[in-house]
Every structure is written in C-alpha cells, then in structure tokens.
Amino acid sequence: MKTFDVAIAGGGLIGATIAFELARAGLQVALFDRQQPGEGASWAAAGILSPAPENTGMISTVPLGRASLQLYPEFVASVEEISGQSAGYRARGTLEALFSNDAQEKLSTIIALHHGLGLKAEAVSADDAREMEPALSPEVEAGVFRPDEASVDSRALTKAVLTAAERSGVKTFAGSDVQSIAKDGGRCGGFLVDGEKIQSRWTVIAAGCCSPEIEGAARYAPVRPAKGQMIALRAEDFSIERVLWSDHVYLVPRNDGRILAGATVEYVGFDKKVTAGAVQKIITAALQLAAALADAQIEETWAGLRPDSPDHLPIIGPTDLEGLVIATGHFRSGILLAPISAQLIREWITTQNVSLDWGRFSPLRFGPMQFGEVARATNS
Ligand SMILES: Cc1cc2nc3c(=O)[nH]c(=O)nc-3n(C[C@H](O)[C@H](O)[C@H](O)COP(=O)(O)OP(=O)(O)OC[C@H]3O[C@@H](n4cnc5c(N)ncnc54)[C@H](O)[C@@H]3O)c2cc1C
C-alpha cells in the first residue's frame, strides 16, 4: 500500500500549490490527477490577480485576495527558481475604463469602495488613461488605475508549480482517478484511486469542479462548473501594457505578445464547447474597449470550467472528518488565491492554527443546503 503524510486529489493550480508548499515544509506528499495535471480550469484562466470584489457578495474574500496578492512576488520567485521556468508574472497594475455619461459619478463610487476595503485605486482622466494605454478607445470617459494588481500566465505558472513541486519531493500520479475518500475508524485515512487504497494522515480534496464526484466529498464541496469562454488575439502593430477592463470584457497581455479577451460565465454543466454567440459577445466588447484590435488575428479560442460554490465563495479548511481537508470553490479567483490557500492549509496541517480567519470559507457551512436552497435563502 502506498503511504504518504498527505495525499491530494487534483493537480490544478490549487492542488499543485498546496503540494509544493507542504513538500517544502518537509512532508511526504502525493498528488493524484485523473488526467494530465494542470489541464483543468487553471489552464483556461486569464490569470488576472485582482482582489477587488465583483459585487457585494464577494467582499468577504477581499482579505484573502489581498493577502494572496502580497504573497505573489515571493511565490513566483521561488517557483521560477526551483522549476527553472517563467510564470509570466506582470506586476504592472490594471486599468478599468469607464464609458457612460455618468462615468465621473461611477468613478467616485468605485474609488470610495476600494479605499473602504483597503485597496489602492486612483482616478485617471480619459486623456491620461489613453496615454497609459494608447490602444484604448477614444470613447473612454475616465479610468480607474489599480497599481497593486498584476497578472500571471496561468498555464505557464501551473506547469512551473507542478515542476517545482516534483523537484521539492512531491510524487505526482497522472491518469489516476480518485474515486472515494477512505475512512479508517472515525477518521479519513486517505482515498481510493482506481481501486487501490492510498494511505495518508492528511487528505486534501482539490479536484476543482469535479470535487463532488469523489464519494464522501460532495457534502463538503458542493461545487458546480461555471463555464468561461476565452479568445487569444495577436495584434501586429500595437500592444497593451497591463490588464484592461470594461463592464463587459477584460483584455490581458501575455509576455509572448498575445492579448487574451474574456470571459463568459455560463451554467451549462460540463460542456466546454466554444460558441459563436460567446465569441461575438467577447469580440464586440473587446473592440469597444480597444478598437485597434479589429485587425488582430484570432489565434485560439477555448473554454474552461471554474469550480463555483453555492455562495460563490471558496471552500477551504478542515471538515468534521478528522484528517480530511477541502480546497476548492475558488470560482473566478483561483489563480489569485492559490498562494494563500496553500499557506493556510500548510499552517493547518502542520500546526492546526491559521494566521488568517478562514471561518467564512469553512466546508461545514453548507450543511444539507444545495444550490437552489442557498439562492432562496439569500433572496428572502
Ligand atoms: C475562462 C476562465 C478565466 C479565469 N480567469 C481567472 C483570472 O483571471 N484570475 C483568477 O484568479 N482566476 C481565474 N479563473 C478561475 C481559476 O482558473 C480557477 O478558480 C482555478 O484554476 C481553480 O483551480 P483548481 O486547481 O481548483 O481547479 P482545476 O484547475 O480545474 O484543477 C482540478 C484538477 O482536478 C483533477 N480532477 C478532477 N477530478 C478528479 C478526480 N476524481 N481524481 C483526480 N483528479 C481529479 C482535474 O483533472 C484537474 O486537473 C478563470 C477560470 C476560467 C475558466
């Protein structure tokens, strides 16, 4: 029987970062993925590192996001040093473009909201915004610059973390389907992989949107797939320096000159088709933001499945089954939140104490509630 200190189900960025962190803390770690690790949502992501909440429901993730953003420079440096691979990290800030007639009013609200949450945000005039990013449309009325925000090449980062984890001692098992949690008396003693028992003192479920398929995990990780479609463009005669946003689209520059445009959020099960309607929507919004993209070549289109929880917040922490820990539900922020998620889980596994209050993200918060019931409870 294979025996480890920690067995992790899922080799996306979340599972891989946890594996890397725990191996560096001196633990014997094994990472199991049912396909090739790093080909799930983490492969599909835009890689924006922004702790700003998209709506009021996400405000509780801000401390987590801020802490993770702060960890990023050191995280990337150690991953790049150990793996010998670049993660495509760009710490150039992000710029949100406002178009409407009430742009000035909107600008004050956004700036006040950010400052209230301890996030840096600066008002930028339309002229200054276009000076920072000449590709911006002449119709832009104002901008919000968030100097601390950044982006990373999520495909490159995930690959680099997987390499760094292996070089730090993690044993990786590709094509290994985790079927169920294995109970040993009253505790979790590992899991079953293709019929074989993997024995571990700690078991981590980080299988993204497929986590509930692992028998025994669904009640702690009731996530579902939220499909996102993306487009990669290449422009001959211009580039953008930093992430650009509007209400309808974001544009993310990569170090290889590509500009990613995205993304949809669709609840259509496990379907990963790229659709004409979504491509049209993304391209229309991208050209409104930067009209010069009209001549850009479409190099690639793809879709990925984000792990989304009933309240859209991450699910990280211990369960009521001793030894079983969950790390999923990172929805639209799993690339940003990987370093802090890994740090908190390492702290829990090695000391049973964590440096940041993670109660709000407990896997025990759902009880018997399912998606519809949470939605009803929230609306009433
Ligand atoms: C289009 C798009 C854009 C995004 N943009 C951003 C962004 O800009 N910034 C940001 O922070 N986040 C972004 N995200 C979200 C981010 O990608 C996810 O939150 C994050 O990648 C989740 O990582 P994960 O490791 O939990 O899941 P995944 O990367 O999906 O990894 C899960 C792994 O588990 C494996 N697995 C599944 N079931 C089993 C099983 N039974 N046994 C073994 N292995 C199993 C899978 O094969 C997979 O490799 C985006 C996502 C999408 C789709």
GROMACS .gro file of C-alpha atoms and ligand atoms in nm:
model
  433
    1MET     CA    1   0.000   0.000   0.000
    2LYS     CA    2   0.130   0.349  -0.090
    3THR     CA    3   0.160   0.564   0.225
    4PHE     CA    4   0.216   0.940   0.246
    5ASP     CA    5   0.184   1.218   0.500
    6VAL     CA    6  -0.053   1.399   0.263
    7ALA     CA    7  -0.248   1.274  -0.040
    8ILE     CA    8  -0.402   1.539  -0.266
    9ALA     CA    9  -0.681   1.479  -0.520
   10GLY     CA   10  -0.646   1.721  -0.813
   11GLY     CA   11  -0.336   1.864  -0.982
   12GLY     CA   12  -0.469   2.205  -1.088
   13LEU     CA   13  -0.302   2.520  -0.957
   14ILE     CA   14  -0.471   2.480  -0.618
   15GLY     CA   15  -0.365   2.117  -0.557
   16ALA     CA   16  -0.019   2.175  -0.706
   17THR     CA   17   0.049   2.485  -0.493
   18ILE     CA   18  -0.063   2.303  -0.178
   19ALA     CA   19   0.164   2.010  -0.270
   20PHE     CA   20   0.459   2.244  -0.329
   21GLU     CA   21   0.402   2.428   0.000
   22LEU     CA   22   0.370   2.108   0.205
   23ALA     CA   23   0.672   1.942   0.045
   24ARG     CA   24   0.878   2.249   0.131
   25ALA     CA   25   0.759   2.210   0.489
   26GLY     CA   26   0.918   1.863   0.492
   27LEU     CA   27   0.611   1.641   0.439
   28GLN     CA   28   0.586   1.337   0.210
   29VAL     CA   29   0.324   1.448  -0.043
   30ALA     CA   30   0.148   1.270  -0.331
   31LEU     CA   31  -0.061   1.446  -0.596
   32PHE     CA   32  -0.317   1.249  -0.797
   33ASP     CA   33  -0.487   1.373  -1.113
   34ARG     CA   34  -0.735   1.183  -1.325
   35GLN     CA   35  -0.591   1.340  -1.642
   36GLN     CA   36  -0.263   1.520  -1.706
   37PRO     CA   37  -0.222   1.766  -1.413
   38GLY     CA   38  -0.270   2.133  -1.499
   39GLU     CA   39  -0.521   2.092  -1.780
   40GLY     CA   40  -0.838   2.198  -1.600
   41ALA     CA   41  -0.961   2.548  -1.511
   42SER     CA   42  -0.606   2.656  -1.427
   43TRP     CA   43  -0.507   2.601  -1.791
   44ALA     CA   44  -0.803   2.808  -1.913
   45ALA     CA   45  -0.769   3.109  -1.683
   46ALA     CA   46  -0.689   3.466  -1.780
   47GLY     CA   47  -0.456   3.499  -1.482
   48ILE     CA   48  -0.568   3.838  -1.350
   49LEU     CA   49  -0.456   3.896  -0.991
   50SER     CA   50  -0.720   4.132  -0.857
   51PRO     CA   51  -0.860   4.121  -0.503
   52ALA     CA   52  -1.130   4.381  -0.589
   53PRO     CA   53  -1.477   4.230  -0.531
   54GLU     CA   54  -1.703   4.196  -0.837
   55ASN     CA   55  -2.013   4.252  -0.621
   56THR     CA   56  -2.105   4.298  -0.255
   57GLY     CA   57  -2.142   3.921  -0.207
   58MET     CA   58  -1.769   3.880  -0.270
   59ILE     CA   59  -1.649   4.140  -0.017
   60SER     CA   60  -1.560   3.869   0.237
   61THR     CA   61  -1.291   3.736   0.001
   62VAL     CA   62  -1.103   4.070  -0.007
   63PRO     CA   63  -0.872   3.998   0.294
   64LEU     CA   64  -0.789   3.659   0.139
   65GLY     CA   65  -0.723   3.818  -0.201
   66ARG     CA   66  -0.508   4.097  -0.057
   67ALA     CA   67  -0.300   3.850   0.144
   68SER     CA   68  -0.254   3.629  -0.162
   69LEU     CA   69  -0.156   3.919  -0.388
   70GLN     CA   70   0.111   4.013  -0.133
   71LEU     CA   71   0.247   3.658  -0.138
   72TYR     CA   72   0.271   3.654  -0.519
   73PRO     CA   73   0.616   3.808  -0.584
   74GLU     CA   74   0.789   3.567  -0.345
   75PHE     CA   75   0.573   3.274  -0.459
   76VAL     CA   76   0.661   3.334  -0.826
   77ALA     CA   77   1.030   3.388  -0.743
   78SER     CA   78   1.060   3.056  -0.558
   79VAL     CA   79   0.859   2.865  -0.821
   80GLU     CA   80   1.071   3.011  -1.103
   81GLU     CA   81   1.396   2.944  -0.920
   82ILE     CA   82   1.315   2.580  -0.838
   83SER     CA   83   1.144   2.494  -1.169
   84GLY     CA   84   1.373   2.696  -1.397
   85GLN     CA   85   1.056   2.808  -1.582
   86SER     CA   86   0.897   3.151  -1.624
   87ALA     CA   87   0.548   3.211  -1.482
   88GLY     CA   88   0.480   3.520  -1.696
   89TYR     CA   89   0.417   3.741  -1.392
   90ARG     CA   90   0.344   4.106  -1.483
   91ALA     CA   91   0.316   4.348  -1.191
   92ARG     CA   92   0.200   4.648  -1.395
   93GLY     CA   93  -0.136   4.729  -1.233
   94THR     CA   94  -0.473   4.711  -1.405
   95LEU     CA   95  -0.679   4.986  -1.570
   96GLU     CA   96  -1.058   4.990  -1.576
   97ALA     CA   97  -1.217   5.203  -1.849
   98LEU     CA   98  -1.548   5.379  -1.785
   99PHE     CA   99  -1.766   5.471  -2.082
  100SER     CA  100  -2.101   5.600  -1.965
  101ASN     CA  101  -2.215   5.964  -1.933
  102ASP     CA  102  -2.220   5.917  -1.557
  103ALA     CA  103  -1.857   5.800  -1.562
  104GLN     CA  104  -1.745   6.066  -1.312
  105GLU     CA  105  -2.008   5.965  -1.058
  106LYS     CA  106  -1.927   5.598  -1.110
  107LEU     CA  107  -1.557   5.678  -1.071
  108SER     CA  108  -1.607   5.835  -0.726
  109THR     CA  109  -1.814   5.536  -0.610
  110ILE     CA  110  -1.554   5.283  -0.729
  111ILE     CA  111  -1.265   5.474  -0.570
  112ALA     CA  112  -1.452   5.513  -0.239
  113LEU     CA  113  -1.543   5.142  -0.237
  114HIS     CA  114  -1.183   5.039  -0.298
  115HIS     CA  115  -1.042   5.270  -0.033
  116GLY     CA  116  -1.303   5.148   0.215
  117LEU     CA  117  -1.171   4.795   0.160
  118GLY     CA  118  -0.808   4.899   0.191
  119LEU     CA  119  -0.742   4.854  -0.183
  120LYS     CA  120  -0.536   5.103  -0.380
  121ALA     CA  121  -0.727   5.272  -0.666
  122GLU     CA  122  -0.655   5.600  -0.846
  123ALA     CA  123  -0.888   5.810  -1.061
  124VAL     CA  124  -0.745   5.867  -1.409
  125SER     CA  125  -0.872   6.116  -1.669
  126ALA     CA  126  -0.963   5.990  -2.016
  127ASP     CA  127  -0.653   6.156  -2.164
  128ASP     CA  128  -0.422   6.006  -1.903
  129ALA     CA  129  -0.581   5.665  -1.949
  130ARG     CA  130  -0.510   5.682  -2.323
  131GLU     CA  131  -0.157   5.798  -2.255
  132MET     CA  132  -0.103   5.495  -2.033
  133GLU     CA  133  -0.267   5.264  -2.288
  134PRO     CA  134  -0.280   5.417  -2.639
  135ALA     CA  135  -0.492   5.125  -2.764
  136LEU     CA  136  -0.787   5.242  -2.553
  137SER     CA  137  -1.093   5.358  -2.745
  138PRO     CA  138  -1.147   5.738  -2.786
  139GLU     CA  139  -1.491   5.691  -2.626
  140VAL     CA  140  -1.344   5.616  -2.283
  141GLU     CA  141  -1.468   5.881  -2.038
  142ALA     CA  142  -1.249   5.803  -1.735
  143GLY     CA  143  -1.039   5.529  -1.580
  144VAL     CA  144  -0.954   5.357  -1.253
  145PHE     CA  145  -0.592   5.251  -1.209
  146ARG     CA  146  -0.523   4.980  -0.953
  147PRO     CA  147  -0.143   4.994  -0.917
  148ASP     CA  148  -0.103   4.687  -0.694
  149GLU     CA  149  -0.283   4.446  -0.925
  150ALA     CA  150  -0.100   4.215  -1.162
  151SER     CA  151  -0.137   3.920  -1.396
  152VAL     CA  152   0.032   3.589  -1.450
  153ASP     CA  153   0.041   3.338  -1.736
  154SER     CA  154  -0.174   3.076  -1.563
  155ARG     CA  155  -0.075   2.792  -1.798
  156ALA     CA  156   0.295   2.865  -1.750
  157LEU     CA  157   0.255   2.918  -1.374
  158THR     CA  158   0.067   2.590  -1.323
  159LYS     CA  159   0.330   2.397  -1.522
  160ALA     CA  160   0.609   2.566  -1.327
  161VAL     CA  161   0.445   2.493  -0.990
  162LEU     CA  162   0.399   2.125  -1.087
  163THR     CA  163   0.770   2.104  -1.180
  164ALA     CA  164   0.876   2.291  -0.864
  165ALA     CA  165   0.658   2.059  -0.654
  166GLU     CA  166   0.816   1.747  -0.808
  167ARG     CA  167   1.165   1.890  -0.759
  168SER     CA  168   1.073   1.953  -0.395
  169GLY     CA  169   0.985   1.586  -0.348
  170VAL     CA  170   0.616   1.561  -0.444
  171LYS     CA  171   0.520   1.231  -0.614
  172THR     CA  172   0.279   1.305  -0.898
  173PHE     CA  173   0.042   1.043  -1.038
  174ALA     CA  174  -0.124   1.139  -1.368
  175GLY     CA  175  -0.420   0.945  -1.508
  176SER     CA  176  -0.517   0.845  -1.152
  177ASP     CA  177  -0.886   0.885  -1.079
  178VAL     CA  178  -0.964   0.942  -0.711
  179GLN     CA  179  -1.294   0.761  -0.657
  180SER     CA  180  -1.375   0.791  -0.288
  181ILE     CA  181  -1.249   0.901   0.048
  182ALA     CA  182  -1.130   0.607   0.264
  183LYS     CA  183  -1.242   0.603   0.627
  184ASP     CA  184  -1.015   0.448   0.891
  185GLY     CA  185  -1.224   0.411   1.205
  186GLY     CA  186  -1.365   0.757   1.274
  187ARG     CA  187  -1.116   0.947   1.058
  188CYS     CA  188  -1.016   0.989   0.696
  189GLY     CA  189  -0.723   0.761   0.617
  190GLY     CA  190  -0.665   0.850   0.251
  191PHE     CA  191  -0.859   0.767  -0.064
  192LEU     CA  192  -0.923   0.502  -0.325
  193VAL     CA  193  -0.753   0.556  -0.660
  194ASP     CA  194  -0.861   0.323  -0.940
  195GLY     CA  195  -0.946   0.062  -0.675
  196GLU     CA  196  -0.616   0.099  -0.485
  197LYS     CA  197  -0.609   0.234  -0.129
  198ILE     CA  198  -0.374   0.528  -0.080
  199GLN     CA  199  -0.295   0.566   0.289
  200SER     CA  200  -0.238   0.916   0.425
  201ARG     CA  201  -0.252   1.103   0.753
  202TRP     CA  202  -0.398   1.406   0.576
  203THR     CA  203  -0.619   1.401   0.268
  204VAL     CA  204  -0.685   1.712   0.059
  205ILE     CA  205  -0.967   1.737  -0.197
  206ALA     CA  206  -0.869   1.994  -0.462
  207ALA     CA  207  -1.037   1.843  -0.768
  208GLY     CA  208  -1.190   2.168  -0.893
  209CYS     CA  209  -1.543   2.147  -1.031
  210CYS     CA  210  -1.528   1.763  -1.020
  211SER     CA  211  -1.470   1.751  -0.642
  212PRO     CA  212  -1.827   1.637  -0.561
  213GLU     CA  213  -1.777   1.329  -0.783
  214ILE     CA  214  -1.538   1.189  -0.522
  215GLU     CA  215  -1.754   0.973  -0.297
  216GLY     CA  216  -1.770   1.126   0.051
  217ALA     CA  217  -1.663   1.478  -0.063
  218ALA     CA  218  -1.987   1.620  -0.206
  219ARG     CA  219  -2.133   1.738   0.126
  220TYR     CA  220  -1.820   1.942   0.197
  221ALA     CA  221  -1.755   2.059  -0.160
  222PRO     CA  222  -2.091   2.111  -0.336
  223VAL     CA  223  -1.936   2.293  -0.633
  224ARG     CA  224  -2.060   2.307  -0.989
  225PRO     CA  225  -1.891   2.408  -1.315
  226ALA     CA  226  -1.917   2.771  -1.431
  227LYS     CA  227  -1.804   2.773  -1.792
  228GLY     CA  228  -1.584   3.055  -1.918
  229GLN     CA  229  -1.502   3.111  -2.284
  230MET     CA  230  -1.184   3.294  -2.386
  231ILE     CA  231  -1.014   3.421  -2.703
  232ALA     CA  232  -0.643   3.481  -2.768
  233LEU     CA  233  -0.565   3.762  -3.013
  234ARG     CA  234  -0.239   3.873  -3.171
  235ALA     CA  235  -0.203   4.229  -3.299
  236GLU     CA  236   0.081   4.320  -3.537
  237ASP     CA  237   0.114   4.691  -3.474
  238PHE     CA  238   0.030   4.757  -3.111
  239SER     CA  239   0.038   4.601  -2.767
  240ILE     CA  240  -0.110   4.670  -2.428
  241GLU     CA  241   0.099   4.701  -2.117
  242ARG     CA  242  -0.141   4.599  -1.844
  243VAL     CA  243  -0.480   4.433  -1.787
  244LEU     CA  244  -0.764   4.649  -1.923
  245TRP     CA  245  -1.124   4.615  -1.808
  246SER     CA  246  -1.465   4.741  -1.903
  247ASP     CA  247  -1.802   4.634  -1.763
  248HIS     CA  248  -1.826   4.365  -2.032
  249VAL     CA  249  -1.478   4.232  -2.103
  250TYR     CA  250  -1.118   4.217  -1.991
  251LEU     CA  251  -0.801   4.218  -2.201
  252VAL     CA  252  -0.490   4.051  -2.059
  253PRO     CA  253  -0.146   4.090  -2.220
  254ARG     CA  254   0.090   3.793  -2.220
  255ASN     CA  255   0.469   3.818  -2.242
  256ASP     CA  256   0.460   3.637  -2.579
  257GLY     CA  257   0.259   3.926  -2.731
  258ARG     CA  258  -0.081   3.761  -2.722
  259ILE     CA  259  -0.378   3.951  -2.581
  260LEU     CA  260  -0.642   3.737  -2.410
  261ALA     CA  261  -1.004   3.852  -2.415
  262GLY     CA  262  -1.271   3.707  -2.189
  263ALA     CA  263  -1.479   3.576  -2.042
  264THR     CA  264  -1.831   3.437  -2.021
  265VAL     CA  265  -1.986   3.286  -1.707
  266GLU     CA  266  -2.231   3.011  -1.803
  267TYR     CA  267  -2.402   2.734  -1.608
  268VAL     CA  268  -2.430   2.463  -1.874
  269GLY     CA  269  -2.290   2.160  -1.692
  270PHE     CA  270  -1.959   2.013  -1.808
  271ASP     CA  271  -1.991   2.139  -2.167
  272LYS     CA  272  -1.667   2.303  -2.296
  273LYS     CA  273  -1.779   2.397  -2.648
  274VAL     CA  274  -1.673   2.737  -2.783
  275THR     CA  275  -1.989   2.900  -2.920
  276ALA     CA  276  -2.043   3.161  -3.193
  277GLY     CA  277  -2.261   3.373  -2.962
  278ALA     CA  278  -1.996   3.393  -2.691
  279VAL     CA  279  -1.719   3.474  -2.940
  280GLN     CA  280  -1.934   3.751  -3.088
  281LYS     CA  281  -2.009   3.894  -2.742
  282ILE     CA  282  -1.644   3.892  -2.632
  283ILE     CA  283  -1.515   4.038  -2.960
  284THR     CA  284  -1.779   4.313  -2.966
  285ALA     CA  285  -1.690   4.421  -2.612
  286ALA     CA  286  -1.314   4.390  -2.682
  287LEU     CA  287  -1.341   4.620  -2.986
  288GLN     CA  288  -1.543   4.871  -2.788
  289LEU     CA  289  -1.258   4.880  -2.535
  290ALA     CA  290  -0.972   4.884  -2.791
  291ALA     CA  291  -1.093   4.942  -3.147
  292ALA     CA  292  -0.749   4.875  -3.297
  293LEU     CA  293  -0.798   4.508  -3.215
  294ALA     CA  294  -1.021   4.484  -3.524
  295ASP     CA  295  -0.715   4.385  -3.729
  296ALA     CA  296  -0.582   4.140  -3.474
  297GLN     CA  297  -0.561   3.774  -3.560
  298ILE     CA  298  -0.771   3.527  -3.359
  299GLU     CA  299  -0.507   3.270  -3.258
  300GLU     CA  300  -0.700   3.046  -3.025
  301THR     CA  301  -1.036   3.004  -2.855
  302TRP     CA  302  -1.114   2.779  -2.558
  303ALA     CA  303  -1.341   2.722  -2.263
  304GLY     CA  304  -1.274   2.615  -1.905
  305LEU     CA  305  -1.486   2.516  -1.607
  306ARG     CA  306  -1.447   2.718  -1.288
  307PRO     CA  307  -1.536   2.549  -0.957
  308ASP     CA  308  -1.827   2.756  -0.820
  309SER     CA  309  -1.979   2.704  -0.475
  310PRO     CA  310  -2.344   2.779  -0.378
  311ASP     CA  311  -2.246   3.120  -0.229
  312HIS     CA  312  -1.964   3.175  -0.487
  313LEU     CA  313  -1.704   3.184  -0.207
  314PRO     CA  314  -1.407   2.948  -0.183
  315ILE     CA  315  -1.430   2.633   0.029
  316ILE     CA  316  -1.106   2.593   0.225
  317GLY     CA  317  -1.041   2.423   0.555
  318PRO     CA  318  -1.087   2.113   0.769
  319THR     CA  319  -1.406   1.907   0.780
  320ASP     CA  320  -1.575   1.720   1.066
  321LEU     CA  321  -1.398   1.404   0.943
  322GLU     CA  322  -1.055   1.416   1.107
  323GLY     CA  323  -0.774   1.430   0.851
  324LEU     CA  324  -0.992   1.548   0.561
  325VAL     CA  325  -0.931   1.898   0.425
  326ILE     CA  326  -1.105   2.074   0.133
  327ALA     CA  327  -0.961   2.334  -0.108
  328THR     CA  328  -1.194   2.417  -0.393
  329GLY     CA  329  -1.473   2.655  -0.499
  330HIS     CA  330  -1.230   2.932  -0.595
  331PHE     CA  331  -1.464   3.028  -0.881
  332ARG     CA  332  -1.321   3.332  -1.067
  333SER     CA  333  -1.022   3.386  -0.835
  334GLY     CA  334  -0.838   3.056  -0.804
  335ILE     CA  335  -0.522   3.186  -0.968
  336LEU     CA  336  -0.512   3.484  -0.732
  337LEU     CA  337  -0.600   3.275  -0.426
  338ALA     CA  338  -0.363   2.979  -0.480
  339PRO     CA  339  -0.072   3.104  -0.261
  340ILE     CA  340  -0.289   3.200   0.039
  341SER     CA  341  -0.496   2.880   0.012
  342ALA     CA  342  -0.176   2.674   0.017
  343GLN     CA  343  -0.031   2.873   0.306
  344LEU     CA  344  -0.343   2.832   0.521
  345ILE     CA  345  -0.363   2.459   0.452
  346ARG     CA  346   0.006   2.414   0.530
  347GLU     CA  347  -0.045   2.603   0.858
  348TRP     CA  348  -0.346   2.388   0.947
  349ILE     CA  349  -0.176   2.059   0.861
  350THR     CA  350   0.148   2.141   1.042
  351THR     CA  351   0.019   2.336   1.346
  352GLN     CA  352  -0.365   2.325   1.345
  353ASN     CA  353  -0.353   2.705   1.366
  354VAL     CA  354  -0.403   2.953   1.084
  355SER     CA  355  -0.282   3.311   1.052
  356LEU     CA  356  -0.599   3.444   0.887
  357ASP     CA  357  -0.964   3.396   0.986
  358TRP     CA  358  -1.096   3.140   0.737
  359GLY     CA  359  -1.421   3.051   0.920
  360ARG     CA  360  -1.630   3.215   0.645
  361PHE     CA  361  -1.488   2.965   0.395
  362SER     CA  362  -1.543   2.651   0.602
  363PRO     CA  363  -1.650   2.332   0.419
  364LEU     CA  364  -1.902   2.285   0.701
  365ARG     CA  365  -2.108   2.594   0.612
  366PHE     CA  366  -2.343   2.427   0.363
  367GLY     CA  367  -2.500   2.155   0.578
  368PRO     CA  368  -2.784   1.995   0.386
  369MET     CA  369  -2.835   2.307   0.163
  370GLN     CA  370  -2.798   2.273  -0.211
  371PHE     CA  371  -2.766   2.543  -0.480
  372GLY     CA  372  -3.138   2.628  -0.508
  373GLU     CA  373  -3.183   2.641  -0.132
  374VAL     CA  374  -2.892   2.880  -0.083
  375ALA     CA  375  -3.028   3.105  -0.358
  376ARG     CA  376  -3.373   3.109  -0.192
  377ALA     CA  377  -3.220   3.181   0.150
  378THR     CA  378  -3.019   3.471   0.004
  379ASN     CA  379  -3.316   3.624  -0.179
  380SER     CA  380  -3.558   3.613   0.109
  381LIG     C1  381  -1.211   3.132  -1.856
  381LIG     C2  382  -1.159   3.142  -1.716
  381LIG     C3  383  -1.093   3.257  -1.675
  381LIG     C4  384  -1.044   3.267  -1.544
  381LIG     N1  385  -0.974   3.379  -1.510
  381LIG     C5  386  -0.922   3.389  -1.386
  381LIG     C6  387  -0.843   3.502  -1.350
  381LIG     O1  388  -0.821   3.591  -1.433
  381LIG     N2  389  -0.793   3.509  -1.223
  381LIG     C7  390  -0.816   3.411  -1.130
  381LIG     O2  391  -0.769   3.424  -1.017
  381LIG     N3  392  -0.889   3.301  -1.161
  381LIG     C8  393  -0.943   3.288  -1.286
  381LIG     N4  394  -1.017   3.179  -1.320
  381LIG     C9  395  -1.051   3.083  -1.216
  381LIG    C10  396  -0.940   2.982  -1.193
  381LIG     O3  397  -0.899   2.931  -1.317
  381LIG    C11  398  -0.990   2.868  -1.104
  381LIG     O4  399  -1.051   2.918  -0.987
  381LIG    C12  400  -0.872   2.778  -1.063
  381LIG     O5  401  -0.796   2.744  -1.176
  381LIG    C13  402  -0.922   2.654  -0.994
  381LIG     O6  403  -0.810   2.571  -0.975
  381LIG     P1  404  -0.828   2.422  -0.925
  381LIG     O7  405  -0.694   2.364  -0.908
  381LIG     O8  406  -0.923   2.420  -0.811
  381LIG     O9  407  -0.908   2.351  -1.046
  381LIG     P2  408  -0.857   2.290  -1.181
  381LIG    O10  409  -0.750   2.370  -1.242
  381LIG    O11  410  -0.978   2.262  -1.264
  381LIG    O12  411  -0.789   2.152  -1.136
  381LIG    C14  412  -0.863   2.046  -1.086
  381LIG    C15  413  -0.789   1.918  -1.124
  381LIG    O13  414  -0.853   1.809  -1.057
  381LIG    C16  415  -0.849   1.697  -1.143
  381LIG     N5  416  -0.954   1.605  -1.101
  381LIG    C17  417  -1.087   1.620  -1.111
  381LIG     N6  418  -1.149   1.513  -1.058
  381LIG    C18  419  -1.052   1.429  -1.014
  381LIG    C19  420  -1.055   1.302  -0.953
  381LIG     N7  421  -1.169   1.241  -0.921
  381LIG     N8  422  -0.937   1.244  -0.922
  381LIG    C20  423  -0.819   1.305  -0.953
  381LIG     N9  424  -0.812   1.426  -1.013
  381LIG    C21  425  -0.928   1.487  -1.041
  381LIG    C22  426  -0.871   1.758  -1.281
  381LIG    O14  427  -0.824   1.669  -1.382
  381LIG    C23  428  -0.794   1.887  -1.273
  381LIG    O15  429  -0.662   1.873  -1.321
  381LIG    C24  430  -1.064   3.162  -1.452
  381LIG    C25  431  -1.127   3.046  -1.494
  381LIG    C26  432  -1.173   3.034  -1.624
  381LIG    C27  433  -1.238   2.904  -1.669
   0.00000   0.00000   0.00000
